[in-house]
Amino acid sequence: MKVPANNLLRHYEEHQDEYEKKALEIMRSGNYVLGNEVETFEQDFAKYIGTKYCVGLGNGLDALWLSFRILGVGPGDEVIVQANTYIASVMGITINGATPVFVEPDEYHSIDADKIEEKITAKTKAVLVVHLYGECCEMDKIVDITRKHNLYLVEDCAQSHGATFKGQATGSFGDIGCFSFYPSKNLGAFGDGGGVTVNTEALYKAFRMYRFYGSEKRYYNKVVGTNSRLDEFQAGMLNVKLKYLDALNEDRRRVCNTYLAGIKNPVIQLPKCRKDSKAVWHQFVVMTPYRDEFKDYLEEQGIGSIIHYPIPPHLSEAYAYLNVKKGSLPITERVANEVLSLPLFYGMTQAEMDTVIDAINAFVPKALEQ
Ligand SMILES: *Cc1c(COP(=O)(O)O)cnc(C)c1O
């Protein structure tokens, strides 16, 4: 039996009529940009996260770089960010000319909260946390640190729609919560989409202005903004899907709990869950020093898997100019060599999960063969 790494069709096919009806309705409305669907989504998503406002944007990267632009973080400023993240988090900082200062992760793949303060300098303006793989960062400690040092706190929630830390949703702790609605995210559209959650009217108005060429009133431009709008079609699809988000996340938990109970192999390290948080399992990430061999082995048996991410941002060609040397972030670099994300999607069958579990339990690296 083949098991793909992801399969977005299981959920779509279950609610096909509803999605297609909404798609037709939007096409027949004659209104395709910044209309009722976007307004409805912004209100409902803000309510879901527990913030006053949400602003729909074109994608997650725009949410990130516009955040720092609007907060006034630019050349000469430093932003503290975890080193083990998708490169988009870092680009959100560097597009503005600011400098990322990398912090190693803890055992939950979150920024190590105990290593943040030692990186704060006179130039530090903000901390960007990434709720990677759907697990929450240690938000109580981090909120205390940013308050104490008067720093902005921005959350990259591209993988954590609906995740809660001590009962509070990610995206509601900091000044700005940045979301991506790329199709494979926990709340995914049928193309690109993004948004921010904020609690002040000033930030709400700023994002609305920046996403629309810097104008509050059409053709009266106050700042050099951009074109980054969530479109009616994507917002309409998200309005349908938002109702199912909790159920979608619950189903990911079902799969992950089955993996946690079933996978028993001394060379495969299972992910750990923070006690204070309710993760939404964007990925189920195991670690093994035999990662590449393990990935090939699964592939041979028709089991898909993905490395999130093979090259940490500081070692990517794009960031050679930062001059952060190889070996300077040893935990991040080891993790990048050992992580592998297992198949995980809504509606995985028992047979599919068993196929993955049995294959993993039978894996013996060549170096350990008798
Ligand atoms: C997907 C993702 C982004 C970028 O979102 P896009 O919508 O693809 O631009 C940013 N940060 C993280 C952690 C992501 O997973």
JSON list of C-alpha atoms in Angstrom, two decimals, residues 6-15 244 247-252 254-255 344-349 352:
[
{"chain": "A", "resi": 6, "resn": "ASN", "atom": "CA", "xyz": [0.04, 14.54, 2.15]},
{"chain": "A", "resi": 7, "resn": "ASN", "atom": "CA", "xyz": [-3.38, 14.28, 0.50]},
{"chain": "A", "resi": 8, "resn": "LEU", "atom": "CA", "xyz": [-5.58, 17.37, 0.48]},
{"chain": "A", "resi": 9, "resn": "LEU", "atom": "CA", "xyz": [-8.38, 15.63, -1.43]},
{"chain": "A", "resi": 10, "resn": "ARG", "atom": "CA", "xyz": [-9.75, 13.63, 1.50]},
{"chain": "A", "resi": 11, "resn": "HIS", "atom": "CA", "xyz": [-11.26, 16.71, 3.15]},
{"chain": "A", "resi": 12, "resn": "TYR", "atom": "CA", "xyz": [-12.25, 18.36, -0.13]},
{"chain": "A", "resi": 13, "resn": "GLU", "atom": "CA", "xyz": [-14.12, 15.31, -1.39]},
{"chain": "A", "resi": 14, "resn": "GLU", "atom": "CA", "xyz": [-16.04, 15.02, 1.87]},
{"chain": "A", "resi": 15, "resn": "HIS", "atom": "CA", "xyz": [-17.38, 18.58, 1.46]},
{"chain": "A", "resi": 244, "resn": "TYR", "atom": "CA", "xyz": [-14.08, 22.51, 10.01]},
{"chain": "A", "resi": 247, "resn": "ALA", "atom": "CA", "xyz": [-12.34, 18.91, 13.37]},
{"chain": "A", "resi": 248, "resn": "LEU", "atom": "CA", "xyz": [-9.41, 18.93, 10.94]},
{"chain": "A", "resi": 249, "resn": "ASN", "atom": "CA", "xyz": [-6.98, 19.55, 13.80]},
{"chain": "A", "resi": 250, "resn": "GLU", "atom": "CA", "xyz": [-8.65, 16.87, 15.92]},
{"chain": "A", "resi": 251, "resn": "ASP", "atom": "CA", "xyz": [-8.19, 14.38, 13.12]},
{"chain": "A", "resi": 252, "resn": "ARG", "atom": "CA", "xyz": [-4.48, 15.22, 12.89]},
{"chain": "A", "resi": 254, "resn": "ARG", "atom": "CA", "xyz": [-5.91, 11.10, 16.04]},
{"chain": "A", "resi": 255, "resn": "VAL", "atom": "CA", "xyz": [-3.21, 10.22, 13.51]},
{"chain": "A", "resi": 344, "resn": "LEU", "atom": "CA", "xyz": [-0.02, 13.19, 7.96]},
{"chain": "A", "resi": 345, "resn": "PHE", "atom": "CA", "xyz": [-3.33, 14.33, 6.53]},
{"chain": "A", "resi": 346, "resn": "TYR", "atom": "CA", "xyz": [-7.03, 14.47, 7.26]},
{"chain": "A", "resi": 347, "resn": "GLY", "atom": "CA", "xyz": [-8.80, 11.15, 6.87]},
{"chain": "A", "resi": 348, "resn": "MET", "atom": "CA", "xyz": [-5.79, 8.81, 7.02]},
{"chain": "A", "resi": 349, "resn": "THR", "atom": "CA", "xyz": [-7.08, 5.27, 7.31]},
{"chain": "A", "resi": 352, "resn": "GLU", "atom": "CA", "xyz": [-2.39, 3.65, 5.99]}
]
